[in-house]
Amino acid sequence: MLARHALKPRSPISACHGISANYERLRVPCLCLRPVETCLFRRTHVTHVTVIPLDTQRMKHESENYVTDRLRKQAAEASGDAEFTQGIFEALPRADDDSHASREGFLAAVRALRWLQEKASIPMSELEEYWDILEAVSKDSIRCLLAADVAEVFSSLAACQRRSSELVRLLSDQSRRLSRSFSASDIARVVRAFSSMGWRSKKTIYLFGARVVKLLQDSESASMVRPRHLAEVAVAYPTLGLHWRKNDKKHQDVLDLWKAIAVAVPSKLTDTSMTEFALLLNAFARMDFSLSSIDRNVSIMFEATASHLVHRIALDDGASGRGKDASPRNLALIANAFAKLRAGPYVLPMMKAVSAKAVSQIGLCNSQDISNLLNAFAQLAVMDPPIFNAAAHIIIDQIASFTPQGVSNVAHAYAKQQLQHDAVFAHIGAKSIRIMDKFKPLELGNLAYAYGRLQVRHKELLSSLQDEVMYRGTVGKNLAKTSSLYSFGLPQIVQLSQAFARLGISDHRLYFVLFDMTRQRVQEFARRMNSSDDGTEKVAGGAATSQVASLAAQGKEVHMLTGHDLAVLLSAFAKSQADFETLVRWVPKQVSMLQGQFTTFQLARIFSACSRLEMKSPAMYAELLGHAKSRVPQMSPRSLSMLIRSMARIKLYNRTLLRQATKVVSAKLTDLGVVDACALLVGLAEMNYRDERFFRLLGTLVLAKMEEMRSSQLATAFASFSRMRIRNREWYDKVLFEIFQRQHDLSEKDATSVSYAMLLLAVSERQESLATSSNPAQQLEPSEGLPYPFSHHQGVLYSMLSIANEHRRDLSYPAIYKLQMVELYLRLMVPTVYEGLRHELKLMLSKARKVSVVVDDYMQNSSRLHRRISQWFHRVGLHHRSEVFLGPFMLDMVIGDRVVVEIDGPSHFYRDTNNRTATSLLKDTLLSAMGFHIKHLPYQEWQQCGTAAKRTMYCSAFWQDVVATNSLGLSADGNAKSNRLPQLVDILDLVVSWQRGSGAHPSSALGVAGNVEPASTRPTNVPAFYTDVKSQEMQALTDDRSQGPETISENHTFEWDSEGSVHESILEAHQQAELALEQDRRREMSARQRWRLEVREEALAASKVQHDEHREEIQGMRSVLPRSKRQIPVHTGSGVFDYEALEADTDSSSDEEDMEEKKR
């Protein structure tokens, strides 16, 4: 039979091949007649092709028979029953038979196809034609199915992996129509099929959920709902992504379903298998109902389950009828579910049972089981070393099969448990290097955190980690939208920063990349919040609290910089000294945007990190301090100690906060750790805050926890106590004895601190004894008996100096300064102790003496108060040198040869008192012993001089000390002699006359030679070892090198002076330096600065010729101090000022600089 087809293909060859292909698919042999030369060689358009099938019916039947025979044979081999096989093939759907359209025929066809695929192992491609015929059934045929039939069909489709969208749609419609007729078993079968195939019919699943709720509420049908049914329904929701959300219309229906399941599970615990427990618990954990109304019900269910599983796991022997329940996989899934839920202490017995069972069958665990088990123990903070030790061998043997997630979880678990297994981390490091490019950001963060917390320095891994983070943060930054590997969230950035800082990595490029990614995430979040159109009012940072809470409730990831993130980031940057300018500018803004939304500990960490980074932002510190003031009662002792230490570091004092903090810490003293106690001691000592009662409490704590303290911490506590002038010999004896026992653990820094602290303690003891003694003349004389602590603890001093000598090549400038002070005190005040030093110690001290530890910069060392006082001293004719360096000391002002004026600012006194600090007393004692006459000018007294008249009178009073020192000498007690001293009013007359130009310099009239300029000869009391380096003693020390230790090499950090510093040469060098500095200022001065200087010089010149103004000034001074009430201002060592000599009016000020500011 001939058949003609009118076809118009684009080419004759494709037309012929297309027809042949169609017939070949039907397995019908055919003969195509066409002109060969036309089809192959000519570009002729073919309009008709004649196809002649060769006995089509016969060959078709033969082909069908061949396929059927082959399928029958394969099915017969699988079943072994010919009749059964015949029935299977008779049930298959046929195109020429509509028996499969009926309910019985449809179900029979589905069962036959499922059996052929599952039992006979016939591939789906061989049964494609039968499936196509079956899926072509009408809607009416599907409506004939019952609820159980629908469940069976869904189950068969899932088993055969047959994705038929149209058939699934029809079956879903029928399911919704019959939802009230479904049993729990049928619902479980349907939702299991949905989960396995990914069919996400929300309406159908929600209706099934409502049906399950009704079944559980009915007492008769509730017993028919088995645990496996509940497990299947529960697993479907998280698998298909049907999470509960507050903006979802079915929100309450979903919560009702999960609440019903949570209430029903405790009553079915005995009927639940371990596999069903694993499915149920993980489903609840993945849904995360912590922010929902059913959180309490879920917690009760988990607690009941944990209590039941304790004996269930312990008694499991694998002989259960349902198979081996407590398999490693089930144990891992159950433990992981409790870990996700962050279960409470009730989970501890169950985890112990899980550990015992898992250890006994650890050899059956695979990499995923090991990862889940260890991660669960780490997340729940259950310390169980046996399971980690048993798992170590499996990890090492199966490390090649671990995924990046498994590797990071295992490392993170060991870090959480503080278990450092060198072999495990070595294999993890080697594995991680090979698959580093496959790690997700979260996995990179966990891996870095693990190595950072345990301080495991795997050089190759750390290098690979740095390179990977820097690559993804720079080159891969543009690929963040295309791959999740390049999208770092804020938690991962925080983890990486903390880990790198703990491992001591100080590559600023790495930290800048981390900071840049942090800044980018914060900007993205701000844009996201600002672009939202929900009408929520925006706050300073662009994000409203309600917006953030709404996003979190919906399960969306919120990249918001929290107080914890900022605290950890800044701590990491501070530890690595990554203080780049962009970070310093960015931090204050972020602190302001947080608006106090951080905990007290986070506040303290932020404050501490900013102080260590030396950020100069008074507004930021004021804001943080404002938040801290109101929350001091809620702060822990650790947070308060951190805050006080940070305040001392940036020199920020707040009396109210410190008083509240000491009260809070006093009540919680037992909660204070040794590190926090040391931080408190150092912070309070550096701020000169002397609360004796509180310090004694801290001293008691130090004695109680002395065994826990490191040697360096004990030395720090001793040094802080010594600075505060607290008398407690019993405490000092115990601490010094303990330091002496631990001397081999001390560094050179600790040793020099202890030696210097002993000087402060000796000075404080001397000051207290002088205050109670009737003979103050002892102040300038070395004591015949040794003062405390040298009278009892000379061995401690010798040991500390020996430690410093052993590490003399590592001495820092502060340590050198302390050694210089030690030598001065020993030579001047306790020479017998110095004579008892060994030869090498004396040589070490002599070499330390020659090191210049001062900064020769007048503008840097001089304060504004000092410069103003210096100007007023010059006005009254007291010529002097400012900032004179003498050995380790810097003298504020030197008048003549012996008079030293010390300008005592707030740092010379303890806070809110007139008591001088121990450091100030030490300097005063040593200078007095060197032959200088010390006059103190407290800042409190200067502040009372608010007018020019008062300041002139106050500065003129110092002429009496100069006259007494230079002309009459000193009395035995070190004070100026009072015989024939000029009266203050006479001195004022001389000063005013000299200022007007009508009189000579006051030095001539008062008999002071040389216009109080430094004399050509030095004072006889200045120590020879500070003025004559080529002394016989030094020569003997340097010549006898064979007996002493090895000298310090020439390439040492410190430069040893070849010549000594003579008193006169110091002053002369300083004068030359001042002249050079003045010339430099004039050369580098701008036009405006030069104009201001000229205006000031003109004003000073004009003031000398204005006699009328000077007469009024004299009258004003005489009205303040009439001849009938002449008094001399008393400058005592304690800072007490005779206020009766001055008026109380200090509101006005005629300071020269203030006048110039007004003119400008």
Coordinates of N, CA, C and O in Angstrom, one line a residue, residues 714-843:
L714 N 51.2 39.0 90.4 CA 51.6 39.3 91.8 C 52.5 40.5 91.8 O 52.3 41.4 92.7
A715 N 53.4 40.6 90.9 CA 54.3 41.8 90.8 C 53.5 43.0 90.5 O 53.8 44.1 91.1
T716 N 52.5 42.9 89.6 CA 51.7 44.1 89.3 C 50.9 44.5 90.5 O 50.7 45.7 90.8
A717 N 50.3 43.6 91.3 CA 49.5 43.9 92.4 C 50.4 44.7 93.5 O 50.0 45.7 94.1
F718 N 51.6 44.2 93.7 CA 52.5 44.8 94.6 C 52.9 46.2 94.2 O 52.9 47.2 95.0
A719 N 53.2 46.4 92.9 CA 53.5 47.7 92.4 C 52.4 48.7 92.6 O 52.6 49.9 92.9
S720 N 51.2 48.3 92.3 CA 50.0 49.1 92.4 C 49.8 49.6 93.9 O 49.5 50.7 94.2
F721 N 49.9 48.6 94.8 CA 49.7 49.0 96.2 C 50.8 49.9 96.7 O 50.5 50.9 97.5
S722 N 52.0 49.8 96.2 CA 53.1 50.7 96.6 C 52.8 52.1 96.2 O 53.2 53.1 96.8
R723 N 52.2 52.3 95.0 CA 51.9 53.6 94.5 C 50.9 54.3 95.3 O 50.8 55.6 95.3
M724 N 50.0 53.6 96.0 CA 48.9 54.2 96.7 C 49.2 54.6 98.2 O 48.3 55.0 98.9
R725 N 50.4 54.4 98.6 CA 50.8 54.8 100.0 C 49.9 54.2 101.1 O 49.4 54.8 102.0
I726 N 49.6 52.9 100.9 CA 48.8 52.1 101.9 C 49.7 51.4 102.8 O 50.5 50.5 102.4
R727 N 49.6 51.6 104.1 CA 50.5 51.0 105.1 C 49.9 49.7 105.5 O 48.8 49.7 106.2
N728 N 50.5 48.6 105.2 CA 50.1 47.3 105.6 C 51.3 46.3 105.5 O 51.4 45.5 104.6
R729 N 52.1 46.4 106.5 CA 53.4 45.6 106.5 C 53.1 44.1 106.4 O 53.9 43.4 105.7
E730 N 52.1 43.7 107.1 CA 51.8 42.2 107.0 C 51.5 41.8 105.6 O 52.0 40.7 105.2
W731 N 50.8 42.6 104.9 CA 50.4 42.2 103.5 C 51.7 42.3 102.6 O 51.9 41.4 101.8
Y732 N 52.5 43.3 102.8 CA 53.7 43.5 102.0 C 54.7 42.3 102.3 O 55.3 41.8 101.4
D733 N 54.8 41.9 103.5 CA 55.7 40.8 103.9 C 55.3 39.5 103.2 O 56.1 38.8 102.6
K734 N 54.0 39.2 103.2 CA 53.5 38.0 102.5 C 53.8 38.0 101.0 O 54.2 37.0 100.4
V735 N 53.4 39.2 100.4 CA 53.6 39.3 99.0 C 55.0 39.2 98.5 O 55.4 38.5 97.6
L736 N 55.9 40.0 99.3 CA 57.3 40.0 98.9 C 57.9 38.6 99.1 O 58.8 38.2 98.3
F737 N 57.5 37.9 100.1 CA 58.0 36.5 100.3 C 57.6 35.6 99.2 O 58.4 34.8 98.7
E738 N 56.4 35.8 98.7 CA 55.9 35.0 97.6 C 56.6 35.3 96.3 O 57.0 34.5 95.5
I739 N 56.9 36.6 96.1 CA 57.6 37.1 94.9 C 59.0 36.5 95.0 O 59.6 36.1 93.9
F740 N 59.6 36.5 96.2 CA 61.0 35.9 96.3 C 61.0 34.5 95.9 O 62.0 34.0 95.3
Q741 N 60.0 33.7 96.3 CA 59.9 32.3 96.0 C 59.7 32.1 94.5 O 60.2 31.1 94.0
R742 N 59.0 33.0 93.8 CA 58.8 32.8 92.4 C 59.7 33.7 91.5 O 59.3 34.0 90.4
Q743 N 60.8 34.1 92.0 CA 61.6 35.0 91.3 C 62.1 34.5 89.9 O 62.3 35.2 89.0
H744 N 62.2 33.1 89.8 CA 62.6 32.6 88.5 C 61.6 32.7 87.4 O 61.9 32.5 86.2
D745 N 60.3 33.0 87.8 CA 59.3 33.1 86.8 C 59.0 34.6 86.3 O 58.2 34.8 85.5
L746 N 59.8 35.5 86.9 CA 59.6 36.9 86.6 C 60.4 37.3 85.4 O 61.5 36.8 85.2
S747 N 59.9 38.3 84.7 CA 60.6 38.9 83.5 C 61.3 40.1 84.0 O 61.2 40.5 85.2
E748 N 62.2 40.7 83.1 CA 62.9 41.9 83.5 C 62.0 43.1 83.8 O 62.2 43.9 84.6
K749 N 60.8 43.1 83.1 CA 59.8 44.1 83.4 C 59.3 44.0 84.8 O 59.1 45.0 85.5
D750 N 58.9 42.8 85.2 CA 58.4 42.6 86.5 C 59.4 42.9 87.6 O 59.1 43.5 88.6
A751 N 60.7 42.5 87.3 CA 61.7 42.7 88.3 C 62.0 44.2 88.5 O 62.1 44.6 89.7
T752 N 62.1 44.9 87.5 CA 62.3 46.4 87.7 C 61.1 47.1 88.3 O 61.3 48.0 89.1
S753 N 59.9 46.6 88.0 CA 58.7 47.2 88.7 C 58.7 46.9 90.2 O 58.4 47.8 91.0
V754 N 59.1 45.7 90.6 CA 59.1 45.4 92.0 C 60.2 46.2 92.7 O 60.0 46.7 93.8
S755 N 61.4 46.4 92.0 CA 62.4 47.2 92.6 C 62.0 48.6 92.8 O 62.2 49.2 93.9
Y756 N 61.4 49.2 91.8 CA 60.9 50.6 91.9 C 59.8 50.7 92.9 O 59.7 51.7 93.7
A757 N 58.9 49.7 93.0 CA 57.8 49.7 94.0 C 58.4 49.7 95.4 O 57.8 50.3 96.3
M758 N 59.5 49.0 95.6 CA 60.1 49.0 97.0 C 60.6 50.4 97.3 O 60.6 50.8 98.5
L759 N 61.1 51.2 96.4 CA 61.5 52.6 96.6 C 60.3 53.4 97.0 O 60.3 54.2 98.0
L760 N 59.2 53.3 96.3 CA 58.0 54.0 96.6 C 57.5 53.6 98.0 O 57.0 54.5 98.8
L761 N 57.6 52.4 98.4 CA 57.1 51.9 99.7 C 58.0 52.5 100.8 O 57.5 53.0 101.8
A762 N 59.3 52.6 100.5 CA 60.3 53.2 101.5 C 60.0 54.6 101.7 O 60.0 55.2 102.8
V763 N 59.7 55.4 100.6 CA 59.4 56.8 100.7 C 58.2 57.0 101.4 O 58.1 58.0 102.3
S764 N 57.1 56.2 101.2 CA 55.9 56.4 101.9 C 56.1 56.1 103.4 O 55.5 56.9 104.2
E765 N 56.8 55.1 103.7 CA 57.1 54.8 105.1 C 57.9 56.0 105.8 O 57.6 56.4 106.9
R766 N 58.8 56.6 105.1 CA 59.6 57.7 105.6 C 58.7 58.9 105.8 O 58.8 59.6 106.8
Q767 N 57.8 59.2 104.8 CA 56.9 60.3 105.0 C 55.9 60.1 106.2 O 55.7 61.1 106.9
E768 N 55.5 58.9 106.4 CA 54.6 58.7 107.5 C 55.3 58.9 108.8 O 54.8 59.4 109.8
S769 N 56.6 58.4 108.9 CA 57.3 58.6 110.1 C 57.7 60.0 110.3 O 57.7 60.5 111.5
L770 N 58.0 60.8 109.3 CA 58.2 62.2 109.5 C 57.0 63.0 109.9 O 57.1 64.0 110.6
A771 N 55.8 62.5 109.4 CA 54.6 63.2 109.8 C 54.3 63.1 111.3 O 53.8 64.0 112.0
T772 N 54.8 62.0 111.9 CA 54.6 61.7 113.3 C 55.8 62.1 114.2 O 55.8 62.0 115.4
S773 N 56.9 62.4 113.5 CA 58.2 62.7 114.2 C 58.2 64.2 114.6 O 57.8 65.0 113.9
S774 N 58.9 64.5 115.7 CA 59.1 65.9 116.2 C 60.3 66.5 115.6 O 60.5 67.7 115.8
N775 N 61.1 65.8 114.9 CA 62.4 66.3 114.3 C 62.4 66.1 112.8 O 62.8 65.1 112.3
P776 N 61.8 67.1 112.1 CA 61.8 67.0 110.6 C 63.1 67.1 110.0 O 63.2 67.0 108.7
A777 N 64.2 67.3 110.7 CA 65.5 67.5 110.1 C 66.0 66.2 109.5 O 66.9 66.1 108.7
Q778 N 65.3 65.1 109.8 CA 65.8 63.8 109.3 C 65.4 63.6 107.8 O 65.9 62.7 107.2
Q779 N 64.7 64.5 107.3 CA 64.2 64.3 105.9 C 65.4 64.4 104.9 O 65.4 63.7 103.9
L780 N 66.4 65.2 105.2 CA 67.5 65.3 104.2 C 68.7 64.4 104.5 O 69.6 64.3 103.8
E781 N 68.6 63.7 105.7 CA 69.7 62.9 106.1 C 69.4 61.4 105.8 O 68.2 61.0 106.1
P782 N 70.3 60.6 105.3 CA 70.0 59.2 105.2 C 69.8 58.6 106.6 O 70.5 59.0 107.6
S783 N 68.9 57.7 106.7 CA 68.6 57.1 107.9 C 69.7 56.2 108.4 O 70.3 55.5 107.6
E784 N 69.9 56.2 109.7 CA 70.9 55.3 110.2 C 70.5 53.9 110.2 O 71.2 53.0 109.7
G785 N 69.2 53.6 110.6 CA 68.6 52.3 110.4 C 67.9 52.2 109.1 O 67.4 53.2 108.6
L786 N 67.9 51.1 108.4 CA 67.4 50.9 107.1 C 65.8 51.1 107.2 O 65.2 50.5 108.1
P787 N 65.2 51.8 106.3 CA 63.8 51.9 106.3 C 63.1 50.6 105.7 O 63.8 49.9 105.0
Y788 N 61.9 50.5 106.0 CA 61.1 49.4 105.5 C 60.9 49.7 104.0 O 60.6 50.8 103.6
P789 N 61.0 48.7 103.1 CA 61.2 47.3 103.2 C 62.6 46.8 103.2 O 62.9 45.6 103.2
F790 N 63.6 47.8 103.0 CA 65.0 47.3 103.0 C 65.5 46.7 104.3 O 66.4 45.9 104.3
S791 N 64.8 47.0 105.3 CA 65.2 46.5 106.6 C 64.9 45.0 106.7 O 65.5 44.3 107.6
H792 N 63.9 44.5 105.9 CA 63.4 43.2 106.0 C 63.6 42.3 104.8 O 63.6 41.1 104.8
H793 N 63.7 43.0 103.6 CA 63.6 42.3 102.3 C 64.7 42.8 101.4 O 64.5 43.0 100.2
Q794 N 66.0 42.9 101.9 CA 67.1 43.2 101.0 C 67.3 42.1 100.0 O 67.7 42.4 98.8
G795 N 67.1 40.9 100.3 CA 67.3 39.8 99.4 C 66.3 39.9 98.2 O 66.7 39.5 97.1
V796 N 65.1 40.4 98.4 CA 64.2 40.6 97.3 C 64.8 41.6 96.3 O 64.8 41.4 95.1
L797 N 65.3 42.7 96.8 CA 65.9 43.7 95.9 C 67.1 43.1 95.2 O 67.2 43.3 93.9
Y798 N 68.0 42.4 95.8 CA 69.1 41.9 95.1 C 68.7 40.9 94.1 O 69.2 40.8 93.0
S799 N 67.6 40.1 94.4 CA 67.1 39.1 93.4 C 66.5 39.8 92.2 O 66.8 39.4 91.0
M800 N 65.8 40.9 92.4 CA 65.2 41.6 91.3 C 66.2 42.2 90.4 O 66.1 42.2 89.2
L801 N 67.3 42.8 91.0 CA 68.3 43.4 90.2 C 69.1 42.3 89.5 O 69.6 42.6 88.3
S802 N 69.2 41.2 90.0 CA 69.9 40.1 89.3 C 69.1 39.6 88.1 O 69.7 39.4 87.1
I803 N 67.8 39.6 88.2 CA 67.0 39.2 87.1 C 67.1 40.3 86.0 O 67.2 39.9 84.8
A804 N 67.1 41.5 86.4 CA 67.3 42.6 85.4 C 68.7 42.5 84.7 O 68.8 42.8 83.5
N805 N 69.7 42.1 85.5 CA 71.0 42.0 84.9 C 71.1 40.8 83.9 O 71.8 40.9 82.9
E806 N 70.4 39.7 84.2 CA 70.4 38.6 83.3 C 69.7 38.9 82.0 O 70.1 38.4 81.0
H807 N 68.7 39.8 82.0 CA 68.0 40.1 80.8 C 68.3 41.6 80.4 O 67.4 42.3 79.9
R808 N 69.5 42.0 80.7 CA 69.8 43.4 80.4 C 69.8 43.8 79.0 O 69.5 45.0 78.6
R809 N 69.9 42.9 78.1 CA 69.8 43.2 76.6 C 68.4 43.4 76.2 O 68.1 43.9 75.1
D810 N 67.4 43.0 77.0 CA 66.0 43.1 76.7 C 65.3 44.3 77.4 O 64.1 44.4 77.4
L811 N 66.1 45.1 78.1 CA 65.5 46.1 78.9 C 64.8 47.2 78.1 O 65.4 47.6 77.1
S812 N 63.7 47.6 78.5 CA 63.0 48.7 77.8 C 63.3 50.0 78.4 O 63.9 50.1 79.5
Y813 N 62.9 51.1 77.8 CA 63.2 52.5 78.4 C 62.5 52.7 79.7 O 63.1 53.2 80.6
P814 N 61.2 52.3 80.0 CA 60.7 52.4 81.3 C 61.5 51.6 82.3 O 61.7 52.0 83.5
A815 N 62.0 50.4 82.0 CA 62.8 49.6 82.9 C 64.1 50.3 83.2 O 64.6 50.3 84.4
I816 N 64.7 50.9 82.2 CA 66.0 51.7 82.4 C 65.7 52.8 83.4 O 66.5 53.1 84.3
Y817 N 64.6 53.6 83.2 CA 64.3 54.7 84.1 C 64.2 54.2 85.5 O 64.7 54.9 86.4
K818 N 63.5 53.1 85.7 CA 63.3 52.6 87.1 C 64.7 52.2 87.7 O 64.9 52.4 88.9
L819 N 65.6 51.6 86.9 CA 66.9 51.3 87.4 C 67.7 52.5 87.8 O 68.4 52.5 88.8
Q820 N 67.5 53.6 87.0 CA 68.2 54.8 87.4 C 67.7 55.4 88.7 O 68.5 55.8 89.5
M821 N 66.4 55.3 88.9 CA 65.9 55.7 90.2 C 66.3 54.9 91.3 O 66.6 55.3 92.5
V822 N 66.5 53.6 91.1 CA 66.9 52.6 92.1 C 68.3 53.0 92.5 O 68.7 53.0 93.7
E823 N 69.2 53.3 91.6 CA 70.6 53.6 91.9 C 70.7 54.9 92.7 O 71.4 55.0 93.7
L824 N 69.9 55.9 92.3 CA 69.9 57.2 93.0 C 69.5 57.0 94.5 O 70.2 57.5 95.4
Y825 N 68.4 56.3 94.7 CA 67.9 56.1 96.0 C 68.9 55.3 96.9 O 69.2 55.6 98.0
L826 N 69.4 54.2 96.3 CA 70.4 53.4 97.1 C 71.6 54.2 97.5 O 72.1 54.1 98.6
R827 N 72.1 55.0 96.6 CA 73.4 55.7 96.9 C 73.1 56.9 97.9 O 73.9 57.2 98.7
L828 N 72.0 57.5 97.7 CA 71.7 58.7 98.5 C 71.1 58.4 99.8 O 71.4 59.1 100.9
M829 N 70.2 57.5 99.9 CA 69.4 57.3 101.1 C 69.8 56.1 101.9 O 69.8 56.1 103.1
V830 N 70.1 55.0 101.2 CA 70.5 53.8 101.9 C 71.9 53.3 101.4 O 71.9 52.3 100.6
P831 N 73.0 54.0 101.6 CA 74.3 53.6 101.0 C 74.7 52.2 101.4 O 75.5 51.6 100.7
T832 N 74.3 51.8 102.6 CA 74.8 50.5 103.1 C 74.2 49.4 102.2 O 74.8 48.4 102.0
V833 N 73.0 49.6 101.7 CA 72.4 48.6 100.8 C 73.1 48.6 99.5 O 73.3 47.5 98.9
Y834 N 73.5 49.8 99.0 CA 74.2 49.8 97.8 C 75.6 49.1 97.9 O 76.0 48.5 96.9
E835 N 76.2 49.3 99.0 CA 77.5 48.7 99.2 C 77.4 47.2 99.2 O 78.3 46.5 98.9
G836 N 76.3 46.7 99.6 CA 76.1 45.2 99.6 C 75.8 44.6 98.3 O 75.7 43.4 98.2
L837 N 75.6 45.4 97.2 CA 75.4 44.9 95.9 C 76.6 44.2 95.3 O 77.8 44.6 95.6
R838 N 76.4 43.2 94.5 CA 77.5 42.5 93.9 C 78.1 43.4 92.8 O 77.5 44.3 92.4
H839 N 79.3 43.0 92.4 CA 80.0 43.9 91.5 C 79.3 44.0 90.1 O 79.2 45.1 89.6
E840 N 78.7 42.9 89.6 CA 78.0 43.0 88.3 C 76.8 43.8 88.4 O 76.4 44.5 87.4
L841 N 76.1 43.9 89.6 CA 74.9 44.7 89.7 C 75.3 46.2 89.7 O 74.5 47.0 89.1
K842 N 76.4 46.5 90.4 CA 76.8 47.9 90.3 C 77.2 48.3 88.9 O 76.8 49.5 88.5
L843 N 77.8 47.5 88.2 CA 78.2 47.8 86.8 C 76.9 47.9 86.0 O 76.8 48.8 85.1

